[in-house]
Short mmCIF file of C-alpha atoms and ligand atoms in Angstrom, two decimals:
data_model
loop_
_atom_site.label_atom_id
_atom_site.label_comp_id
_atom_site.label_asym_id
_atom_site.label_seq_id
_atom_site.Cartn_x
_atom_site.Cartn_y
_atom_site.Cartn_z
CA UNK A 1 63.06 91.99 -240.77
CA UNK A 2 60.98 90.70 -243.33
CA UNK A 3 58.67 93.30 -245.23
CA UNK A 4 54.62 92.71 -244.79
CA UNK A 5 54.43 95.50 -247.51
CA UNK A 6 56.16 98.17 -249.32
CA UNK A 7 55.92 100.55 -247.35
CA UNK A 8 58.49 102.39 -245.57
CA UNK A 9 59.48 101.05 -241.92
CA UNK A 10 57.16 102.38 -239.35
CA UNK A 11 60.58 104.39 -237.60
CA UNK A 12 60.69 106.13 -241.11
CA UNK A 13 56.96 107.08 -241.10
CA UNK A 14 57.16 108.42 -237.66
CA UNK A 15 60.15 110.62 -238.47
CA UNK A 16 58.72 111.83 -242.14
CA UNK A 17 55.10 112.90 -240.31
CA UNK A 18 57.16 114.35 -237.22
CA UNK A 19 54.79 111.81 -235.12
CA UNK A 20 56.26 112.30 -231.84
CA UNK A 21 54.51 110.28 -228.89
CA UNK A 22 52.23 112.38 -227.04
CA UNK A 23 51.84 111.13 -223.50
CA UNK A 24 48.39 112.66 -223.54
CA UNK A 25 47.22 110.68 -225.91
CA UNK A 26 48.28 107.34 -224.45
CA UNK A 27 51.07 106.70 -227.61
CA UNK A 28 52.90 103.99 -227.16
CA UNK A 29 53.92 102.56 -230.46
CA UNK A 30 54.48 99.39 -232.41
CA UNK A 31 57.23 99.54 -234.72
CA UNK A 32 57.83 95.96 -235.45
CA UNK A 33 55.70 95.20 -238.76
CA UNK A 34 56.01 91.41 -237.64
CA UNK A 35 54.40 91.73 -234.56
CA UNK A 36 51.33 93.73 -235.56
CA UNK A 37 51.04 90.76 -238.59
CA UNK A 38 50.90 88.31 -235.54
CA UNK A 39 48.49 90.28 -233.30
CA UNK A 40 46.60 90.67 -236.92
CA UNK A 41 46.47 87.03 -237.05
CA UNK A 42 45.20 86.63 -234.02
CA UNK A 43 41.95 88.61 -234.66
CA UNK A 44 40.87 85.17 -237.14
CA UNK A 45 40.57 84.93 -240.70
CA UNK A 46 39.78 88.65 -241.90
CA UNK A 47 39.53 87.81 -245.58
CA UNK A 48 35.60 88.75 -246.42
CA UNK A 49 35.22 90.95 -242.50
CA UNK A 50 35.02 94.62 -242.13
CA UNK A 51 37.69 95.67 -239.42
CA UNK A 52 36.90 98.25 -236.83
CA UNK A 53 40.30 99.65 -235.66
CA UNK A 54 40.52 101.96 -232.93
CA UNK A 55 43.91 104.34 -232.81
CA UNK A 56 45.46 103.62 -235.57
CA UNK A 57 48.06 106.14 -234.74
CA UNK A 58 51.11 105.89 -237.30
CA UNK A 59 49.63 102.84 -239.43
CA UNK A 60 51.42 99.45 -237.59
CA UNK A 61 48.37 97.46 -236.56
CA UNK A 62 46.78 98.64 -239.51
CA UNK A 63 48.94 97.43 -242.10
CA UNK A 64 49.25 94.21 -240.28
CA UNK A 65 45.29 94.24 -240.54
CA UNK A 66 45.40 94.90 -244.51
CA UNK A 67 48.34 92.50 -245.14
CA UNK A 68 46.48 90.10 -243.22
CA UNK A 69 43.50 90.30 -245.73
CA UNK A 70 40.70 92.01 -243.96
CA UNK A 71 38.18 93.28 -246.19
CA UNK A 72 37.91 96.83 -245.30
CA UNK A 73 39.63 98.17 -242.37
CA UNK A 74 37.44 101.98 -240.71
CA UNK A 75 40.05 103.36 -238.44
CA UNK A 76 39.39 105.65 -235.71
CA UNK A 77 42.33 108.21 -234.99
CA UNK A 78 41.94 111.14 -232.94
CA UNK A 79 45.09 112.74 -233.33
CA UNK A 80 45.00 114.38 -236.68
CA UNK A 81 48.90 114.70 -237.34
CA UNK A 82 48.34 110.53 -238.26
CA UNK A 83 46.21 111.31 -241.13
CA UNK A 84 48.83 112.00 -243.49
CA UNK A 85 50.47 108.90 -242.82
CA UNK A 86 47.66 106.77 -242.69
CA UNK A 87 46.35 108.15 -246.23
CA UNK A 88 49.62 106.13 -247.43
CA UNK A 89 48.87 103.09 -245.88
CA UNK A 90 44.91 103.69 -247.58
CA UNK A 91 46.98 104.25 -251.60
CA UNK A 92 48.94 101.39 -251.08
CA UNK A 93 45.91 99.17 -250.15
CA UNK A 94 43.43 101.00 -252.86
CA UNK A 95 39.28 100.86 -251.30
CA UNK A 96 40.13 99.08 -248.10
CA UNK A 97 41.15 101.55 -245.72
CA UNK A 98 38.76 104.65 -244.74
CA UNK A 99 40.54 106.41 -241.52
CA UNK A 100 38.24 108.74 -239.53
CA UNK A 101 39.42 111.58 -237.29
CA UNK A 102 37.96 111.92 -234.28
CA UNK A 103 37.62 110.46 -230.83
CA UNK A 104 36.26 106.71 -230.53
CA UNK A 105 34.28 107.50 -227.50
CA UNK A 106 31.91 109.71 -229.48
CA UNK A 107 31.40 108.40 -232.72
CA UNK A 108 28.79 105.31 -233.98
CA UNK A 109 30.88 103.47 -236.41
CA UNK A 110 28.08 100.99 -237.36
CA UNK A 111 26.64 102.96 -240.15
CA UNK A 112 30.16 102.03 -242.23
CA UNK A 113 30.58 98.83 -241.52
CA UNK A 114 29.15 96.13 -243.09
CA UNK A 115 28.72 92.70 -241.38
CA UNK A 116 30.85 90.45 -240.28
CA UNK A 117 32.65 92.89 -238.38
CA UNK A 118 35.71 92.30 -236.33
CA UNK A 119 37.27 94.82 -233.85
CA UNK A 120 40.81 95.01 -233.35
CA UNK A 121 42.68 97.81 -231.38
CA UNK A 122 45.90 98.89 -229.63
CA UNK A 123 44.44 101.24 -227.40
CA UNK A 124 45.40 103.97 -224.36
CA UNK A 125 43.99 101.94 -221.58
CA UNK A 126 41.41 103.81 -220.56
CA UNK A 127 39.89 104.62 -223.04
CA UNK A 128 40.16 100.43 -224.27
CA UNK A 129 38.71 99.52 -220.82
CA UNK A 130 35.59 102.21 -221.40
CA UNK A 131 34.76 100.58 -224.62
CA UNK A 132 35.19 97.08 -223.79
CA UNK A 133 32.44 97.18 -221.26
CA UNK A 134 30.28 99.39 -224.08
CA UNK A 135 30.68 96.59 -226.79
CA UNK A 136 30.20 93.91 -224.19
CA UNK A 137 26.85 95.51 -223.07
CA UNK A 138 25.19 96.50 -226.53
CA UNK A 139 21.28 97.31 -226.42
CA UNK A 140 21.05 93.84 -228.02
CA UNK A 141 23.07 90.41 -228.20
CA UNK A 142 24.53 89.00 -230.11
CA UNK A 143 26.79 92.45 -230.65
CA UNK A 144 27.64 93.95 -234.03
CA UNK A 145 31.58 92.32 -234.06
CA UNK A 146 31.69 89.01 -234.21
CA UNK A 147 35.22 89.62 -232.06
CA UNK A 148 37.27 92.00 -230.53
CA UNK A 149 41.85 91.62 -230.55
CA UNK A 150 42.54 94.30 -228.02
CA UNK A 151 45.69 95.60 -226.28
CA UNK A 152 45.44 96.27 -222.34
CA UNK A 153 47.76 96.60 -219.84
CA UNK A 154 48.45 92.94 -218.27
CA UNK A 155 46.64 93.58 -215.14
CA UNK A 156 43.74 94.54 -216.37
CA UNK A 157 44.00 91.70 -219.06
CA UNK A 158 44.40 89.47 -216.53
CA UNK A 159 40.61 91.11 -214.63
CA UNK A 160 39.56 90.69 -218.04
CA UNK A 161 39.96 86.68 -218.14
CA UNK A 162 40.52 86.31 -214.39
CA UNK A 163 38.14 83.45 -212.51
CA UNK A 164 36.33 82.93 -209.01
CA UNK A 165 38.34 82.94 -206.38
CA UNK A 166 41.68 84.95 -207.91
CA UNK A 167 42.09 88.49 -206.94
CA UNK A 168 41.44 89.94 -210.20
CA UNK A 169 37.78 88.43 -210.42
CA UNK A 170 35.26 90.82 -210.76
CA UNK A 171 33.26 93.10 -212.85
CA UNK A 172 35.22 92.63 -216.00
CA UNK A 173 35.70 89.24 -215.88
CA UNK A 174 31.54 88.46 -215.53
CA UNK A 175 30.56 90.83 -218.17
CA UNK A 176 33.57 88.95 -219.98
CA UNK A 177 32.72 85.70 -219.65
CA UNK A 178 28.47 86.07 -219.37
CA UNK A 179 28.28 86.45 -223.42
CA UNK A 180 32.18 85.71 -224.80
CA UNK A 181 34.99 83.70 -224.76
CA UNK A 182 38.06 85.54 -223.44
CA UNK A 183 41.67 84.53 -223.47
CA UNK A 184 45.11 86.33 -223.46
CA UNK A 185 46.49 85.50 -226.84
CA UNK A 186 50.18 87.57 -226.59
CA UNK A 187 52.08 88.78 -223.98
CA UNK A 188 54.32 91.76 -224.59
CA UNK A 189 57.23 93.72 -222.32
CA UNK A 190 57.02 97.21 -222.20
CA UNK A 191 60.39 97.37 -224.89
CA UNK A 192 57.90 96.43 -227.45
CA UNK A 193 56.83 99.88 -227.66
CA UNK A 194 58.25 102.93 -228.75
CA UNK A 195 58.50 105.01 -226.06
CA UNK A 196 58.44 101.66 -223.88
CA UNK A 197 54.85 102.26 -221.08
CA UNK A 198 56.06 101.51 -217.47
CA UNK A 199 53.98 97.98 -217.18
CA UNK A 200 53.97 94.95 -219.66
CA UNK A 201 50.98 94.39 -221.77
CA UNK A 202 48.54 91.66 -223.09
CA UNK A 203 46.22 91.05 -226.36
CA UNK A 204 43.06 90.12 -225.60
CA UNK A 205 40.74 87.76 -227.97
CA UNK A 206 37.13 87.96 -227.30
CA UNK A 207 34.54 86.17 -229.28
CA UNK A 208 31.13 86.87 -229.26
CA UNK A 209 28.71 83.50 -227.73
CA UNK A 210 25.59 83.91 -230.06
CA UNK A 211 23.72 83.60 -226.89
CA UNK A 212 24.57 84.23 -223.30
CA UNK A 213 25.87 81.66 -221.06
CA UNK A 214 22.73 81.47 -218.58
CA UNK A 215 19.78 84.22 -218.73
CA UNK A 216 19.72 86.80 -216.97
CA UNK A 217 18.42 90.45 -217.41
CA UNK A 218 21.94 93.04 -218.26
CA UNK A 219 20.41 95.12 -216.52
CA UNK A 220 19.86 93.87 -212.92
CA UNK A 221 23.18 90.97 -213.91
CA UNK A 222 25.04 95.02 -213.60
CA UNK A 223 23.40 96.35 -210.67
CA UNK A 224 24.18 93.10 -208.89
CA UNK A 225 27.60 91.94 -209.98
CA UNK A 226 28.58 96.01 -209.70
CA UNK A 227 27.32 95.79 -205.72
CA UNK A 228 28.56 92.88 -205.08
CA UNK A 229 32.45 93.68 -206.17
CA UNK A 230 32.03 97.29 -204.68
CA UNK A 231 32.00 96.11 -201.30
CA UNK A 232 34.40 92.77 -202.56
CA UNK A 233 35.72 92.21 -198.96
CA UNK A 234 31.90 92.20 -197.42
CA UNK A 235 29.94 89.18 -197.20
CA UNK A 236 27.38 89.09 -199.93
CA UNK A 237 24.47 89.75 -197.09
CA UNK A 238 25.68 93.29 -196.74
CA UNK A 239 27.20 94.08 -199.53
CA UNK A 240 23.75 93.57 -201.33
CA UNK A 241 21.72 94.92 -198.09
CA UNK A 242 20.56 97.71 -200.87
CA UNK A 243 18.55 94.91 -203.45
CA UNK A 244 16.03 94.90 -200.56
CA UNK A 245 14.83 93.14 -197.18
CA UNK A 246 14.38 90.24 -198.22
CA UNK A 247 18.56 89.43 -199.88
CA UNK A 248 19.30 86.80 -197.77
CA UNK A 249 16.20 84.71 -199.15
CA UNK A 250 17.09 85.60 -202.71
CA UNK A 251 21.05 84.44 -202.36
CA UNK A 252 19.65 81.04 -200.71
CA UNK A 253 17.32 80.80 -203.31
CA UNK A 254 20.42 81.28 -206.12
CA UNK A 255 22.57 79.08 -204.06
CA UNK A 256 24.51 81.09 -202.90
CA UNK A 257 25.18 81.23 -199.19
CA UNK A 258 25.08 84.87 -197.69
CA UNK A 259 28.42 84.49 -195.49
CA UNK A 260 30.23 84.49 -199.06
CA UNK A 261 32.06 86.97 -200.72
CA UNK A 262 31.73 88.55 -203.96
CA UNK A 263 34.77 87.08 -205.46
CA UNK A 264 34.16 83.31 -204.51
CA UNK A 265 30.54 83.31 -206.32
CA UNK A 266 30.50 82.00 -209.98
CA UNK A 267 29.42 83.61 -212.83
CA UNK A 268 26.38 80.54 -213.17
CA UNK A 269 25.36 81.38 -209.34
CA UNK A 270 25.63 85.46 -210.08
CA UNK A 271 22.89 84.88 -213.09
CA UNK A 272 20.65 82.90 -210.60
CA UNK A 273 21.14 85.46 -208.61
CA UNK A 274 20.17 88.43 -211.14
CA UNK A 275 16.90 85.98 -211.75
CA UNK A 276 15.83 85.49 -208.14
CA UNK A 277 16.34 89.46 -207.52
CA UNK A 278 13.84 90.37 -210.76
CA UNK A 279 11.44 87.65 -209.82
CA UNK A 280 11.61 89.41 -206.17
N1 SAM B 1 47.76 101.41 -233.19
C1 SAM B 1 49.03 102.12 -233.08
C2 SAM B 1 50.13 101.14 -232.76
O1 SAM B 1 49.80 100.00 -232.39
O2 SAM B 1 51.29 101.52 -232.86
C3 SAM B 1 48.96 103.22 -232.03
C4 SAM B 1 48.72 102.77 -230.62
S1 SAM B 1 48.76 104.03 -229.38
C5 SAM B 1 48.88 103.01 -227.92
C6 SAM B 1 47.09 104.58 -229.21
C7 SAM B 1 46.51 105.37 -230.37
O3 SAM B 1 45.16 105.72 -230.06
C8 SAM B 1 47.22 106.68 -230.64
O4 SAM B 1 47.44 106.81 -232.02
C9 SAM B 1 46.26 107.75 -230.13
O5 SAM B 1 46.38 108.98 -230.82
C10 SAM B 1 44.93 107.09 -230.37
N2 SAM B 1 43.83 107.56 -229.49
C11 SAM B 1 43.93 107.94 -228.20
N3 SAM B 1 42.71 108.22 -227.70
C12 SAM B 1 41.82 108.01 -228.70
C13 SAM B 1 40.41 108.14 -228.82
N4 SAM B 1 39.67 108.53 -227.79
N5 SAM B 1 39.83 107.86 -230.01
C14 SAM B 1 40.58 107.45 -231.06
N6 SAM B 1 41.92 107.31 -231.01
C15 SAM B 1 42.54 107.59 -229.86
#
């Protein structure tokens, strides 16, 4: 295997900084320098962006990141036996790496980043899923990242991209596809991984629209969409019983007919619905 730098082999790093895999912590690793360079490559041309990485863990996607040219690469690791490691990867690349430790959920990265930003991450799923709806539903829009390479678990990148009528439509793939374009850029098998998760895997590329695809307000777009696909199997006359009286009216008025279901309405029809419901 070609090297992307010269540093030692990721299986060497994880034996030197005793970096066992700790289930808790969702670790699942990439060893294979290659790879990360590809899923690197995938986030666009970093040369001149600021890279928000999430979970660095022992260094792979970050290297592949910095060999890849990005700018300046802030990484967010929780688990503090990383740090050593990591502050090898941050010599060999002198100024463009600044690792933080702590937990992504809780800390505001903005104030170190400077524009454009791009947001790339190999994530414990959870915790990816949590802030892929928070960075798809900023205070404002467009976002701060111009676009986000993340890792899921194939199912749930396949909700991310999925479309009307398939079974994984629904709240993911709206909020998705309202203000980005999504697509699955890499599959991976579990053996990819050191220790190998039990389900296959799936980069995501999203890239941020500068405006939304049709107006709507976030707000009620949620509260709708979110009924609508908690009651998935109901027709869209009860399922939305709770917007008011008058629902019936306001899906007929979107264009929408109130026998159908949640997962056979378009995202175009569920934004003329959001409008007909705040005009209510
Ligand atoms: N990026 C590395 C790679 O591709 O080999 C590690 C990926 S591993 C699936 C997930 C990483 O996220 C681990 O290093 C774990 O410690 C870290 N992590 C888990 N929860 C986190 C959180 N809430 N905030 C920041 N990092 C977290």
């Amino acid at each position: 295997m070609a090297a992307i730098d010269g540093l030692p082999p990721l299986r060497e790093v994880i034996a030197q900084h005793g970096l066992a895999a700790k289930k808790s912590l969702g670790q699942n690793f990439l060893l294979d320098l290659n790879l990360t360079a590809k899923i690197a490559r995938q986030a666009g041309d970093l040369t001149g962006c600021d890279v928000l990485e999430i979970g660095p863990g022992p260094g792979g996607l970050t290297r592949g990141l910095l060999a890849e040219g990005a700018r300046r690469v802030l990484a967010i690791e929780k688990d503090a036996r990383c740090l050593p490691a990591l502050a090898e990867v941050a010599a060999a690349y002198p100024g463009r790496l600044e690792v933080v430790n702590g937990d992504a959920l809780d800390i505001d990265p903005l104030t170190q980043l400077t524009p454009p930003i791009r947001v790339a991450a190999n994530l414990p799923y959870n915790v990816g899923t949590e802030l892929l709806v928070r960075w798809l539903t900023p205070p404002e829009w467009p976002p701060f990242w111009q676009s986000l390479t993340l890792m899921f678990q194939r199912e749930v990148a396949d909700r991310i991209v999925a479309t009307p009528g398939s079974k994984a439509y629904g709240r993911l793939a709206l909020l998705a596809s309202w203000r980005a374009d999504a697509r699955i850029v890499i599959n991976l098998p579990p053996e990819a991984f050191s220790p190998p998760p039990k389900v296959s895997s799936a980069v995501v590329h999203l890239t941020a629209l500068p405006e939304p695809r049709y107006p709507a307000d976030p707000k009620v777009l949620e509260r709708v969409v979110a009924m609508a696909f908690n009651q998935r199997r109901k027709m869209l006359r009860a399922a939305l019983k709770g917007l008011g009286p008058d629902i019936e009216d306001r899906l007929v008025a979107a264009g929408i007919k109130p026998t159908d279901r949640a997962e056979t309405v378009s995202l175009e029809q569920f934004c003329a619905l959001a409008r007909a419901v705040k005009a209510g």
